[in-house]
Short mmCIF file of C-alpha atoms and ligand atoms in Angstrom, two decimals:
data_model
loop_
_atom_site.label_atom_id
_atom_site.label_comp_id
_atom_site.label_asym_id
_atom_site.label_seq_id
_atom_site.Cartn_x
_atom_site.Cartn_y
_atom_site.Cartn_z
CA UNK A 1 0.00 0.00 0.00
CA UNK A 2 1.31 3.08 -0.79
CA UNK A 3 1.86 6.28 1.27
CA UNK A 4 -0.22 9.23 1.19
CA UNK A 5 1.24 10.89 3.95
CA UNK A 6 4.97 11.09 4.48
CA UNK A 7 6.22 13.42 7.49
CA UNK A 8 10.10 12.64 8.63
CA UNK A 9 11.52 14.74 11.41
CA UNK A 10 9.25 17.69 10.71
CA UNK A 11 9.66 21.06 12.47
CA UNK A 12 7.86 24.14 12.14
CA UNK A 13 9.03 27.25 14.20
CA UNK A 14 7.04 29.90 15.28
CA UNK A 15 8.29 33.07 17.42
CA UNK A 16 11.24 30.38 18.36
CA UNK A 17 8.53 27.76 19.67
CA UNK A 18 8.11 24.25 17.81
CA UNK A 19 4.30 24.40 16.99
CA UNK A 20 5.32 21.52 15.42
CA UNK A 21 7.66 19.58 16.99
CA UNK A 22 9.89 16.60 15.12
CA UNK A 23 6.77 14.48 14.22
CA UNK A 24 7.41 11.66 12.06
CA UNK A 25 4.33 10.23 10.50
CA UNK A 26 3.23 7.77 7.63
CA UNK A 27 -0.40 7.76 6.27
CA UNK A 28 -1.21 4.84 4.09
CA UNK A 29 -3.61 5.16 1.51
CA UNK A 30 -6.44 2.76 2.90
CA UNK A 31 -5.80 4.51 6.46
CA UNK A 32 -8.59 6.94 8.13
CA UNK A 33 -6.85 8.54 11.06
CA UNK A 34 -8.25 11.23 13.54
CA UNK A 35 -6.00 13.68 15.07
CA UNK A 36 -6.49 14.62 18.37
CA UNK A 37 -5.86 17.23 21.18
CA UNK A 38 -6.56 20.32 22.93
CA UNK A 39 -6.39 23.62 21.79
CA UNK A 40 -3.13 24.99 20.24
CA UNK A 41 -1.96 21.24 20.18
CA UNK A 42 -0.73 21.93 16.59
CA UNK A 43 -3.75 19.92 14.73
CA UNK A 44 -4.48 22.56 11.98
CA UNK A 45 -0.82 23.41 11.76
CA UNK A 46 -0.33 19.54 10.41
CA UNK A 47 -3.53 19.99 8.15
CA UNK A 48 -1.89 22.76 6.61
CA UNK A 49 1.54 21.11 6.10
CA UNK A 50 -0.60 17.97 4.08
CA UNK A 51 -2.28 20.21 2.46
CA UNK A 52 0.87 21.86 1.24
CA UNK A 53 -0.31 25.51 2.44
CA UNK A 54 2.59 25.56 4.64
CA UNK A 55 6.87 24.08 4.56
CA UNK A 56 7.91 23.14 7.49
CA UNK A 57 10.83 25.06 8.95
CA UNK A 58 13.14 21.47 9.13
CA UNK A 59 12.39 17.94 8.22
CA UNK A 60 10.82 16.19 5.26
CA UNK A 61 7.12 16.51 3.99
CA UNK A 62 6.11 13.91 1.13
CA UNK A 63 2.63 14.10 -0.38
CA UNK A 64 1.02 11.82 -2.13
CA UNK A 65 4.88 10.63 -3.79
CA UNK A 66 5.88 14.62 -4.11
CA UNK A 67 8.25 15.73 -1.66
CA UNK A 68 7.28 20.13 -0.56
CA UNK A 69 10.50 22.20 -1.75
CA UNK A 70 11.12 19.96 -4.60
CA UNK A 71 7.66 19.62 -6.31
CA UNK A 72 5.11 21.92 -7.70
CA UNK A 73 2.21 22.63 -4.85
CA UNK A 74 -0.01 23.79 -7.68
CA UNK A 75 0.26 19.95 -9.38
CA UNK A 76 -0.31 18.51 -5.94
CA UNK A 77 -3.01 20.42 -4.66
CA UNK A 78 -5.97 19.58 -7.08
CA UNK A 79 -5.04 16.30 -5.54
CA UNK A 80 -5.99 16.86 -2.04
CA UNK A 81 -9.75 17.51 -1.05
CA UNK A 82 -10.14 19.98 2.73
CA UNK A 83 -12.85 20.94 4.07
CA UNK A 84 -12.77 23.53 6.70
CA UNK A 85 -14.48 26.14 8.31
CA UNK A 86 -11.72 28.63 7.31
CA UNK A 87 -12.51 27.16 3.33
CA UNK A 88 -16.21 27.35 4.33
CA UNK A 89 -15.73 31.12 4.36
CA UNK A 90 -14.43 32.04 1.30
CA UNK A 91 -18.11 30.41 -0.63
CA UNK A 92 -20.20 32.82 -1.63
CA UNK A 93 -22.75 33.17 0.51
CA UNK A 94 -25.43 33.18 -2.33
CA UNK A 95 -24.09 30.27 -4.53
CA UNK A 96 -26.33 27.68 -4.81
CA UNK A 97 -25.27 24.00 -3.12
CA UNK A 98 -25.09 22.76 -6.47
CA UNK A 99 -22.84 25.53 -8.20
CA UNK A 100 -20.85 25.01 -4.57
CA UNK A 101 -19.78 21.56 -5.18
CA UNK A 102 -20.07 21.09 -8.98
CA UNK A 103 -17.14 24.41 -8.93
CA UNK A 104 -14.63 22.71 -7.02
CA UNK A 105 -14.16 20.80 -10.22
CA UNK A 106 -12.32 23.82 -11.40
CA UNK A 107 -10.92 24.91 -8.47
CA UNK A 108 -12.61 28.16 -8.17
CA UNK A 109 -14.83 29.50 -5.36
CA UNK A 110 -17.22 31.14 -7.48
CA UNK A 111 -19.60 29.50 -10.26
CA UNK A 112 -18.18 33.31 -12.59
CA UNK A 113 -19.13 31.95 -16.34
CA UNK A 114 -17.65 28.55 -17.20
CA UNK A 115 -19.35 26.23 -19.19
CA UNK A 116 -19.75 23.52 -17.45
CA UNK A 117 -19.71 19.98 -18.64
CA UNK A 118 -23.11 17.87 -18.44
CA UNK A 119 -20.92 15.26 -16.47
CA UNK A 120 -19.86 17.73 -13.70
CA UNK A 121 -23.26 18.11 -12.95
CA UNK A 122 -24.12 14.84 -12.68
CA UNK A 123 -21.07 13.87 -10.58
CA UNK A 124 -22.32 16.99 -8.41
CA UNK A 125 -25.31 15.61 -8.24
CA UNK A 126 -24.17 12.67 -6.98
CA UNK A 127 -21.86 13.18 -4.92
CA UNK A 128 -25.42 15.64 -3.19
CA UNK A 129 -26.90 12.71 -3.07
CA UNK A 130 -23.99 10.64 -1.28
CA UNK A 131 -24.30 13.34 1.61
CA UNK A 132 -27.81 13.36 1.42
CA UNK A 133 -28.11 17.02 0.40
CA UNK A 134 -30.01 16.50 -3.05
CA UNK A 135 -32.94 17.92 -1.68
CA UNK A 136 -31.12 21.32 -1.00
CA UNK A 137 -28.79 21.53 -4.44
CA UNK A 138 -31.23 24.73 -5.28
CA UNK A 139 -30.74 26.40 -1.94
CA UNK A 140 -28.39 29.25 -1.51
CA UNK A 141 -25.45 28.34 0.52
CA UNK A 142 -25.94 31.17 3.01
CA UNK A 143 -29.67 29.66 4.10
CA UNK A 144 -28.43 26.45 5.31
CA UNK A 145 -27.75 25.06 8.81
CA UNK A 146 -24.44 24.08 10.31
CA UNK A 147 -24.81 20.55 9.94
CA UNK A 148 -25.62 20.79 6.06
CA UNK A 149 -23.60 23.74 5.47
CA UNK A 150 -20.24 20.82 6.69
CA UNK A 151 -21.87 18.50 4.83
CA UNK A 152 -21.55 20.63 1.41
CA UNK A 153 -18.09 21.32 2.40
CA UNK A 154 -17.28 17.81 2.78
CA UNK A 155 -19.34 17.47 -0.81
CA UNK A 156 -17.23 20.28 -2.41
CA UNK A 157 -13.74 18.54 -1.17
CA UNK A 158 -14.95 14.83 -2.33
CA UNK A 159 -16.33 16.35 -5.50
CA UNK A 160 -12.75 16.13 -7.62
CA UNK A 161 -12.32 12.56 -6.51
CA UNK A 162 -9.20 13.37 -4.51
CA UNK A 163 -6.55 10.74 -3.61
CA UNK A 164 -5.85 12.46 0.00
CA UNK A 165 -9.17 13.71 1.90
CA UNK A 166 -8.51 16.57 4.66
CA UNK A 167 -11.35 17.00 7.36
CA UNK A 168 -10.83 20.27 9.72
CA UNK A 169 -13.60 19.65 12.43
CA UNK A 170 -16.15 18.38 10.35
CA UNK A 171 -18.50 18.15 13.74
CA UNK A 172 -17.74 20.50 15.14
CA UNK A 173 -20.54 23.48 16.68
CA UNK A 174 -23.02 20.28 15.43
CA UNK A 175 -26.37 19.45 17.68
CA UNK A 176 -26.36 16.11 18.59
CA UNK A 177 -28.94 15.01 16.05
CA UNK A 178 -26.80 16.74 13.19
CA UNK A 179 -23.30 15.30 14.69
CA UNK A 180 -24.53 11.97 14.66
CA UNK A 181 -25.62 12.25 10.92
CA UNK A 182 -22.66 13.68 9.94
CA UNK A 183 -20.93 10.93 11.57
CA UNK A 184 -22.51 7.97 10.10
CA UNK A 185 -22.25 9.69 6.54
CA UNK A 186 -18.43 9.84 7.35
CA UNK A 187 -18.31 6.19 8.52
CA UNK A 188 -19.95 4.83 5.55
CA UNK A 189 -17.64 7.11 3.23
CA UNK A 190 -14.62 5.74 5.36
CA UNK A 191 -15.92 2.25 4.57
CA UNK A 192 -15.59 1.99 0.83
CA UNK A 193 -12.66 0.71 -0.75
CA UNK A 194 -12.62 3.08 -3.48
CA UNK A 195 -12.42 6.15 -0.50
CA UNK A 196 -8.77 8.44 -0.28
CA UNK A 197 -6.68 8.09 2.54
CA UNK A 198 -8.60 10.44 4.95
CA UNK A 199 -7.52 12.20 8.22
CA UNK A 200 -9.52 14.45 10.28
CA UNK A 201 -9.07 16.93 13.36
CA UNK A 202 -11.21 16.62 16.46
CA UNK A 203 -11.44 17.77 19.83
CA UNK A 204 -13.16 15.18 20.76
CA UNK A 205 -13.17 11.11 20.99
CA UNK A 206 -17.31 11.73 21.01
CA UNK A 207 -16.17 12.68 17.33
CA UNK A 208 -14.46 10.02 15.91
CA UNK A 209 -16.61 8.17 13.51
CA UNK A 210 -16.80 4.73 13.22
CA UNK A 211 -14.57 2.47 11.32
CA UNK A 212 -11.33 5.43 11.40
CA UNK A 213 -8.60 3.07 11.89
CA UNK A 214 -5.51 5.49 13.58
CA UNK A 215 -5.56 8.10 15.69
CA UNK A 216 -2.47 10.35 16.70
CA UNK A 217 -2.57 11.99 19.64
CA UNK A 218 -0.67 15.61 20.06
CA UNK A 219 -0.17 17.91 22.71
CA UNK A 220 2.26 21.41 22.30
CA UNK A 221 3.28 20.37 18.71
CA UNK A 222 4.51 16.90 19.69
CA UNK A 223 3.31 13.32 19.01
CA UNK A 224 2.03 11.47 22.42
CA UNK A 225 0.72 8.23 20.84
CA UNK A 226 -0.02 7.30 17.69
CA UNK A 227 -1.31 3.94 16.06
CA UNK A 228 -4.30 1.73 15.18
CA UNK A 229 -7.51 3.19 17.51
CA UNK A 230 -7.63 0.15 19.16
CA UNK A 231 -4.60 -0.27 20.42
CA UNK A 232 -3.06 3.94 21.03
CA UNK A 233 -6.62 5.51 22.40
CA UNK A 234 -5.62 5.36 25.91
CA UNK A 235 -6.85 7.06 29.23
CA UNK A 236 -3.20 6.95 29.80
CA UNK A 237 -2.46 8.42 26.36
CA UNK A 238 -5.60 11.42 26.48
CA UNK A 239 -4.41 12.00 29.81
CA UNK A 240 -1.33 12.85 28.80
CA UNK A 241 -2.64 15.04 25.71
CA UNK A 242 -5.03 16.91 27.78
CA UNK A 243 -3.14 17.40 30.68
CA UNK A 244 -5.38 15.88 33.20
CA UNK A 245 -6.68 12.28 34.30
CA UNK A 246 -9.43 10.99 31.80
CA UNK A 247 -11.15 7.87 31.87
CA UNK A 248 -12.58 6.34 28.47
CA UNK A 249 -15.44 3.97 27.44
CA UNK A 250 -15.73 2.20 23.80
CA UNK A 251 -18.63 0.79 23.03
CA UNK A 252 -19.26 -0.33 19.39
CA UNK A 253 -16.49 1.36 17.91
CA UNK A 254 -17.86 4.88 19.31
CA UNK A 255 -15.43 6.61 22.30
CA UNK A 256 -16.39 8.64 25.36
CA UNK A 257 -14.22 10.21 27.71
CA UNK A 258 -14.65 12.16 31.10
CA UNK A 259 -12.11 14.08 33.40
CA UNK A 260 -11.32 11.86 36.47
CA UNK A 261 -12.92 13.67 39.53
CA UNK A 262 -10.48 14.14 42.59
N1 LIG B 301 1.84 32.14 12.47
C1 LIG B 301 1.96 31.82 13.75
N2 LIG B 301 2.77 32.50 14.58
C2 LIG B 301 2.90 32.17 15.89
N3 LIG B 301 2.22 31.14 16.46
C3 LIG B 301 1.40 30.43 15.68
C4 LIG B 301 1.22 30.72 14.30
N4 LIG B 301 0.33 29.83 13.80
C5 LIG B 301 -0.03 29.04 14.82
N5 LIG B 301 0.60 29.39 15.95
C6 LIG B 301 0.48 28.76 17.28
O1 LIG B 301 0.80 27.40 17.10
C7 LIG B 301 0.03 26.58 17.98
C8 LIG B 301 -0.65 25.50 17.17
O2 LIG B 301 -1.70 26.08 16.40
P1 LIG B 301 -2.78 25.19 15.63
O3 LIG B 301 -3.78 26.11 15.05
O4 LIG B 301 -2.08 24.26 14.72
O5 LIG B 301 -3.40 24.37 16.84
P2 LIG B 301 -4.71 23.48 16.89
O6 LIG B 301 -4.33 22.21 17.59
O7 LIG B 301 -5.32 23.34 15.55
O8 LIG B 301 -5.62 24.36 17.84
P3 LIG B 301 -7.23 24.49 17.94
O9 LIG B 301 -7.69 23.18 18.45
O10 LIG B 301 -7.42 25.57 18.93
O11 LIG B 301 -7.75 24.82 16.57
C9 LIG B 301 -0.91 27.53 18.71
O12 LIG B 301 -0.36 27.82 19.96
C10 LIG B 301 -0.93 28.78 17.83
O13 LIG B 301 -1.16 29.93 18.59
#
């Protein structure tokens, strides 16, 4: 299996603080990992790295076979799918769902005056109806909840059928009713053979959707577990992330955790 994901040794410096500090990672293509930690851990920092937004200061990025410094980031980027808030943003706020998605075949934000192709539309339209949002493909963007505005964000970065799938808090801000939709959408997406390698930043072990298979934990920039779920989602290992004695249930392949009271 092939890597996706390549990180050796990599550093990257901020006002003379490792935000990101010597991880060494490998993400295989059939992998779904989560990364996890609190807040300023350096989670989005490594999303931005993968997504080649960002060199590291030291140490060796590889993406998808292309190493950042020696490669093109324009040739890899149509490559990589993210879907983020901070991405969420930048769509026009009266775009339609469908113009939303179907335009990430061409890499712009905006629908502007293309001609589109009859078979972007109908892999838009598919890919609505994958994350159950063909009912809304008319709406304006700006009308929609939370919950479906992440799911057409999600939609938008699948859209160009990339071969490395960022996910920036996809739950995140969610009621529980929209969280655990969102969730079971992303587990069945994680399940199909023909799905990217895929890693996604949480908070929260509430988040992690069925099936992911890794998780790396981080805390100050620096790796404190990672490895298969099973096996490296520790109390001992979130304790350590978050600073504080947690204590964690599993039951059918969802997580829960709690602080440890005195
Ligand atoms: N350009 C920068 N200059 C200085 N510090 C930075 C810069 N960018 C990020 N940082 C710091 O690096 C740390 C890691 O930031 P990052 O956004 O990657 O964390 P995170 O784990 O995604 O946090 P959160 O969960 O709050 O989103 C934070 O302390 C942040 O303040």
């Amino acid at each position: 299996m092939s890597s996706a994901l390549d990180f050796t040794d990599v550093v990257v410096r901020r006002d003379g603080r490792d935000i990101v500090d010597h991880v060494t990672w490998q993400v295989s293509e059939d992998q779904r990992w989560v990364v996890l930690g609190p807040n300023g851990a350096g989670k989005t920092t490594l999303l931005q790295l993968a997504d080649t937004l960002m060199h590291p200061t030291s140490g060796t990025v590889t993406i998808l076979g292309e190493t950042l410094g020696r490669t093109d980031v324009f040739e890899i980027r149509p490559r990589i799918g993210f879907a983020s808030t901070a991405m969420a943003r930048r769509i026009p706020r009266d775009e339609t769902v469908l113009n939303t998605v179907m335009t990430a075949a061409y890499s712009v934000m905006g629908r502007w005056n293309e001609d589109y192709e009859g078979i972007d539309e109908r892999r838009a339209r598919r890919v609505l109806a994958d994350w159950k949002l063909e009912h809304l493909s008319e709406r304006l963007f700006g009308t929609l909840s939370d919950g479906e505005q992440k799911r057409v964000q999600i939609a938008r970065a699948v859209m160009t059928d990339p071969e490395l799938l960022l996910l920036d808090e996809p739950t995140a801000s969610l009621d529980l009713g929209s969280r655990e939709e969102l969730l079971q959408l992303l587990s069945g997406y994680a399940a199909s053979p023909t799905t990217p390698a895929m890693i996604m930043v949480t908070h929260h072990v509430e988040e992690i959707p069925v099936g992911f298979t890794h998780v790396m934990l981080l805390r100050e920039g620096g790796i404190v577990a990672q490895g298969p779920i099973a096996e490296t989602l520790t109390a001992e290992a979130l304790s350590e992330a978050f600073g504080m004695p947690i204590s964690l249930s599993a039951e059918g392949g969802r997580y829960a955790a709690r602080a440890v009271s005195a």
